[in-house]
Amino acid sequence: MTRILADLPDEDIDRLDALGASQKRSRASLLREAIRLFLAQTSDDRSWIDRGYGLWADREDIPEGLEYQRTMREDRTPHEDI
């Protein structure tokens, strides 16, 4: 493990210390976790499926999947009628 020196605003240190006290964790532990999460979120190591998951979740112009399929198939003859 490598030690680093970083300058952080006093307000951030105060918030880290308060969070650490409430979770009974050290400031260093919180910083290690924050860096690990940041690197995981900004990494391109994830598969294209993982990167795209939920990408359109908040879109209002795209209907729910099953509803969309039924709409697309409205003009087809049901199997029983053939």
PDB file of N, CA, C and O in Angstrom, residues 14-55:
ATOM      1  N   ASP A  14     -14.282  17.651   7.967  1.00  0.00           N
ATOM      2  CA  ASP A  14     -15.271  17.618   9.050  1.00  0.00           C
ATOM      3  C   ASP A  14     -16.386  16.625   8.739  1.00  0.00           C
ATOM      4  O   ASP A  14     -16.816  15.857   9.607  1.00  0.00           O
ATOM      5  N   ARG A  15     -16.860  16.644   7.501  1.00  0.00           N
ATOM      6  CA  ARG A  15     -17.932  15.717   7.112  1.00  0.00           C
ATOM      7  C   ARG A  15     -17.439  14.276   7.117  1.00  0.00           C
ATOM      8  O   ARG A  15     -18.164  13.366   7.529  1.00  0.00           O
ATOM      9  N   LEU A  16     -16.209  14.051   6.650  1.00  0.00           N
ATOM     10  CA  LEU A  16     -15.641  12.696   6.695  1.00  0.00           C
ATOM     11  C   LEU A  16     -15.523  12.203   8.131  1.00  0.00           C
ATOM     12  O   LEU A  16     -15.846  11.052   8.429  1.00  0.00           O
ATOM     13  N   ASP A  17     -15.046  13.063   9.015  1.00  0.00           N
ATOM     14  CA  ASP A  17     -14.888  12.673  10.414  1.00  0.00           C
ATOM     15  C   ASP A  17     -16.236  12.354  11.053  1.00  0.00           C
ATOM     16  O   ASP A  17     -16.356  11.397  11.817  1.00  0.00           O
ATOM     17  N   ALA A  18     -17.261  13.156  10.746  1.00  0.00           N
ATOM     18  CA  ALA A  18     -18.595  12.906  11.297  1.00  0.00           C
ATOM     19  C   ALA A  18     -19.150  11.583  10.768  1.00  0.00           C
ATOM     20  O   ALA A  18     -19.724  10.788  11.520  1.00  0.00           O
ATOM     21  N   LEU A  19     -18.974  11.339   9.473  1.00  0.00           N
ATOM     22  CA  LEU A  19     -19.443  10.088   8.884  1.00  0.00           C
ATOM     23  C   LEU A  19     -18.688   8.904   9.473  1.00  0.00           C
ATOM     24  O   LEU A  19     -19.282   7.874   9.805  1.00  0.00           O
ATOM     25  N   GLY A  20     -17.387   9.055   9.604  1.00  0.00           N
ATOM     26  CA  GLY A  20     -16.575   7.997  10.197  1.00  0.00           C
ATOM     27  C   GLY A  20     -16.992   7.687  11.615  1.00  0.00           C
ATOM     28  O   GLY A  20     -17.063   6.515  12.012  1.00  0.00           O
ATOM     29  N   ALA A  21     -17.290   8.711  12.386  1.00  0.00           N
ATOM     30  CA  ALA A  21     -17.729   8.499  13.772  1.00  0.00           C
ATOM     31  C   ALA A  21     -19.066   7.769  13.814  1.00  0.00           C
ATOM     32  O   ALA A  21     -19.259   6.854  14.623  1.00  0.00           O
ATOM     33  N   SER A  22     -19.985   8.138  12.916  1.00  0.00           N
ATOM     34  CA  SER A  22     -21.305   7.493  12.925  1.00  0.00           C
ATOM     35  C   SER A  22     -21.230   6.041  12.459  1.00  0.00           C
ATOM     36  O   SER A  22     -22.035   5.214  12.864  1.00  0.00           O
ATOM     37  N   GLN A  23     -20.251   5.727  11.601  1.00  0.00           N
ATOM     38  CA  GLN A  23     -20.105   4.364  11.093  1.00  0.00           C
ATOM     39  C   GLN A  23     -19.003   3.578  11.793  1.00  0.00           C
ATOM     40  O   GLN A  23     -18.725   2.439  11.446  1.00  0.00           O
ATOM     41  N   LYS A  24     -18.353   4.234  12.758  1.00  0.00           N
ATOM     42  CA  LYS A  24     -17.227   3.629  13.483  1.00  0.00           C
ATOM     43  C   LYS A  24     -16.141   3.157  12.516  1.00  0.00           C
ATOM     44  O   LYS A  24     -15.662   2.025  12.582  1.00  0.00           O
ATOM     45  N   ARG A  25     -15.778   4.067  11.592  1.00  0.00           N
ATOM     46  CA  ARG A  25     -14.751   3.781  10.595  1.00  0.00           C
ATOM     47  C   ARG A  25     -13.753   4.932  10.569  1.00  0.00           C
ATOM     48  O   ARG A  25     -14.073   6.061  10.911  1.00  0.00           O
ATOM     49  N   SER A  26     -12.573   4.627  10.115  1.00  0.00           N
ATOM     50  CA  SER A  26     -11.541   5.665  10.044  1.00  0.00           C
ATOM     51  C   SER A  26     -11.729   6.519   8.786  1.00  0.00           C
ATOM     52  O   SER A  26     -12.373   6.108   7.818  1.00  0.00           O
ATOM     53  N   ARG A  27     -11.147   7.693   8.829  1.00  0.00           N
ATOM     54  CA  ARG A  27     -11.159   8.584   7.681  1.00  0.00           C
ATOM     55  C   ARG A  27     -10.493   7.893   6.490  1.00  0.00           C
ATOM     56  O   ARG A  27     -10.982   7.944   5.360  1.00  0.00           O
ATOM     57  N   ALA A  28      -9.385   7.218   6.734  1.00  0.00           N
ATOM     58  CA  ALA A  28      -8.668   6.528   5.665  1.00  0.00           C
ATOM     59  C   ALA A  28      -9.532   5.446   5.027  1.00  0.00           C
ATOM     60  O   ALA A  28      -9.531   5.273   3.808  1.00  0.00           O
ATOM     61  N   SER A  29     -10.285   4.731   5.832  1.00  0.00           N
ATOM     62  CA  SER A  29     -11.171   3.679   5.315  1.00  0.00           C
ATOM     63  C   SER A  29     -12.237   4.269   4.404  1.00  0.00           C
ATOM     64  O   SER A  29     -12.534   3.724   3.339  1.00  0.00           O
ATOM     65  N   LEU A  30     -12.807   5.390   4.813  1.00  0.00           N
ATOM     66  CA  LEU A  30     -13.821   6.051   3.996  1.00  0.00           C
ATOM     67  C   LEU A  30     -13.232   6.552   2.678  1.00  0.00           C
ATOM     68  O   LEU A  30     -13.854   6.416   1.616  1.00  0.00           O
ATOM     69  N   LEU A  31     -12.029   7.101   2.735  1.00  0.00           N
ATOM     70  CA  LEU A  31     -11.388   7.590   1.524  1.00  0.00           C
ATOM     71  C   LEU A  31     -11.042   6.445   0.572  1.00  0.00           C
ATOM     72  O   LEU A  31     -11.229   6.555  -0.641  1.00  0.00           O
ATOM     73  N   ARG A  32     -10.560   5.318   1.120  1.00  0.00           N
ATOM     74  CA  ARG A  32     -10.260   4.161   0.264  1.00  0.00           C
ATOM     75  C   ARG A  32     -11.514   3.667  -0.447  1.00  0.00           C
ATOM     76  O   ARG A  32     -11.508   3.376  -1.645  1.00  0.00           O
ATOM     77  N   GLU A  33     -12.629   3.592   0.297  1.00  0.00           N
ATOM     78  CA  GLU A  33     -13.880   3.147  -0.308  1.00  0.00           C
ATOM     79  C   GLU A  33     -14.358   4.135  -1.371  1.00  0.00           C
ATOM     80  O   GLU A  33     -14.805   3.724  -2.443  1.00  0.00           O
ATOM     81  N   ALA A  34     -14.258   5.418  -1.105  1.00  0.00           N
ATOM     82  CA  ALA A  34     -14.695   6.432  -2.069  1.00  0.00           C
ATOM     83  C   ALA A  34     -13.882   6.336  -3.359  1.00  0.00           C
ATOM     84  O   ALA A  34     -14.438   6.406  -4.460  1.00  0.00           O
ATOM     85  N   ILE A  35     -12.596   6.138  -3.231  1.00  0.00           N
ATOM     86  CA  ILE A  35     -11.745   6.028  -4.420  1.00  0.00           C
ATOM     87  C   ILE A  35     -12.063   4.746  -5.179  1.00  0.00           C
ATOM     88  O   ILE A  35     -12.163   4.744  -6.406  1.00  0.00           O
ATOM     89  N   ARG A  36     -12.276   3.652  -4.461  1.00  0.00           N
ATOM     90  CA  ARG A  36     -12.621   2.377  -5.105  1.00  0.00           C
ATOM     91  C   ARG A  36     -13.930   2.501  -5.887  1.00  0.00           C
ATOM     92  O   ARG A  36     -14.036   2.056  -7.030  1.00  0.00           O
ATOM     93  N   LEU A  37     -14.943   3.157  -5.297  1.00  0.00           N
ATOM     94  CA  LEU A  37     -16.222   3.355  -5.976  1.00  0.00           C
ATOM     95  C   LEU A  37     -16.078   4.278  -7.184  1.00  0.00           C
ATOM     96  O   LEU A  37     -16.653   4.025  -8.244  1.00  0.00           O
ATOM     97  N   PHE A  38     -15.324   5.340  -7.026  1.00  0.00           N
ATOM     98  CA  PHE A  38     -15.100   6.268  -8.136  1.00  0.00           C
ATOM     99  C   PHE A  38     -14.433   5.563  -9.312  1.00  0.00           C
ATOM    100  O   PHE A  38     -14.845   5.706 -10.462  1.00  0.00           O
ATOM    101  N   LEU A  39     -13.404   4.787  -9.037  1.00  0.00           N
ATOM    102  CA  LEU A  39     -12.702   4.078 -10.102  1.00  0.00           C
ATOM    103  C   LEU A  39     -13.599   3.043 -10.772  1.00  0.00           C
ATOM    104  O   LEU A  39     -13.541   2.859 -11.989  1.00  0.00           O
ATOM    105  N   ALA A  40     -14.439   2.387  -9.997  1.00  0.00           N
ATOM    106  CA  ALA A  40     -15.358   1.399 -10.571  1.00  0.00           C
ATOM    107  C   ALA A  40     -16.376   2.072 -11.486  1.00  0.00           C
ATOM    108  O   ALA A  40     -16.731   1.540 -12.540  1.00  0.00           O
ATOM    109  N   GLN A  41     -16.854   3.247 -11.106  1.00  0.00           N
ATOM    110  CA  GLN A  41     -17.861   3.953 -11.898  1.00  0.00           C
ATOM    111  C   GLN A  41     -17.284   4.577 -13.157  1.00  0.00           C
ATOM    112  O   GLN A  41     -17.985   4.738 -14.150  1.00  0.00           O
ATOM    113  N   THR A  42     -16.027   4.935 -13.138  1.00  0.00           N
ATOM    114  CA  THR A  42     -15.432   5.612 -14.286  1.00  0.00           C
ATOM    115  C   THR A  42     -14.615   4.670 -15.159  1.00  0.00           C
ATOM    116  O   THR A  42     -14.070   5.086 -16.177  1.00  0.00           O
ATOM    117  N   SER A  43     -14.553   3.416 -14.788  1.00  0.00           N
ATOM    118  CA  SER A  43     -13.773   2.440 -15.538  1.00  0.00           C
ATOM    119  C   SER A  43     -14.543   1.926 -16.740  1.00  0.00           C
ATOM    120  O   SER A  43     -15.757   1.772 -16.708  1.00  0.00           O
ATOM    121  N   ASP A  44     -13.844   1.639 -17.817  1.00  0.00           N
ATOM    122  CA  ASP A  44     -14.449   1.036 -18.995  1.00  0.00           C
ATOM    123  C   ASP A  44     -14.268  -0.474 -18.998  1.00  0.00           C
ATOM    124  O   ASP A  44     -14.428  -1.127 -20.021  1.00  0.00           O
ATOM    125  N   ASP A  45     -13.911  -1.052 -17.860  1.00  0.00           N
ATOM    126  CA  ASP A  45     -13.713  -2.495 -17.751  1.00  0.00           C
ATOM    127  C   ASP A  45     -15.027  -3.257 -17.759  1.00  0.00           C
ATOM    128  O   ASP A  45     -15.030  -4.469 -17.947  1.00  0.00           O
ATOM    129  N   ARG A  46     -16.124  -2.540 -17.545  1.00  0.00           N
ATOM    130  CA  ARG A  46     -17.418  -3.216 -17.524  1.00  0.00           C
ATOM    131  C   ARG A  46     -17.822  -3.628 -18.934  1.00  0.00           C
ATOM    132  O   ARG A  46     -17.433  -3.011 -19.905  1.00  0.00           O
ATOM    133  N   SER A  47     -18.643  -4.649 -19.033  1.00  0.00           N
ATOM    134  CA  SER A  47     -19.111  -5.086 -20.344  1.00  0.00           C
ATOM    135  C   SER A  47     -20.072  -4.039 -20.908  1.00  0.00           C
ATOM    136  O   SER A  47     -20.595  -3.194 -20.192  1.00  0.00           O
ATOM    137  N   TRP A  48     -20.324  -4.115 -22.194  1.00  0.00           N
ATOM    138  CA  TRP A  48     -21.240  -3.170 -22.828  1.00  0.00           C
ATOM    139  C   TRP A  48     -22.641  -3.319 -22.250  1.00  0.00           C
ATOM    140  O   TRP A  48     -23.388  -2.352 -22.180  1.00  0.00           O
ATOM    141  N   ILE A  49     -22.998  -4.505 -21.798  1.00  0.00           N
ATOM    142  CA  ILE A  49     -24.318  -4.709 -21.184  1.00  0.00           C
ATOM    143  C   ILE A  49     -24.392  -3.956 -19.855  1.00  0.00           C
ATOM    144  O   ILE A  49     -25.362  -3.253 -19.577  1.00  0.00           O
ATOM    145  N   ASP A  50     -23.351  -4.086 -19.031  1.00  0.00           N
ATOM    146  CA  ASP A  50     -23.333  -3.389 -17.744  1.00  0.00           C
ATOM    147  C   ASP A  50     -23.319  -1.876 -17.927  1.00  0.00           C
ATOM    148  O   ASP A  50     -23.965  -1.149 -17.179  1.00  0.00           O
ATOM    149  N   ARG A  51     -22.580  -1.380 -18.921  1.00  0.00           N
ATOM    150  CA  ARG A  51     -22.525   0.063 -19.151  1.00  0.00           C
ATOM    151  C   ARG A  51     -23.864   0.612 -19.622  1.00  0.00           C
ATOM    152  O   ARG A  51     -24.224   1.741 -19.331  1.00  0.00           O
ATOM    153  N   GLY A  52     -24.633  -0.185 -20.368  1.00  0.00           N
ATOM    154  CA  GLY A  52     -25.902   0.286 -20.907  1.00  0.00           C
ATOM    155  C   GLY A  52     -27.100   0.013 -20.027  1.00  0.00           C
ATOM    156  O   GLY A  52     -28.182   0.550 -20.264  1.00  0.00           O
ATOM    157  N   TYR A  53     -26.923  -0.796 -18.963  1.00  0.00           N
ATOM    158  CA  TYR A  53     -28.049  -1.161 -18.109  1.00  0.00           C
ATOM    159  C   TYR A  53     -28.694   0.084 -17.512  1.00  0.00           C
ATOM    160  O   TYR A  53     -28.032   0.911 -16.899  1.00  0.00           O
ATOM    161  N   GLY A  54     -29.994   0.215 -17.715  1.00  0.00           N
ATOM    162  CA  GLY A  54     -30.751   1.329 -17.144  1.00  0.00           C
ATOM    163  C   GLY A  54     -30.593   2.647 -17.868  1.00  0.00           C
ATOM    164  O   GLY A  54     -31.101   3.668 -17.414  1.00  0.00           O
ATOM    165  N   LEU A  55     -29.905   2.637 -18.996  1.00  0.00           N
ATOM    166  CA  LEU A  55     -29.627   3.879 -19.708  1.00  0.00           C
ATOM    167  C   LEU A  55     -30.894   4.619 -20.106  1.00  0.00           C
ATOM    168  O   LEU A  55     -30.957   5.841 -20.054  1.00  0.00           O
TER     169      LEU A  55
END
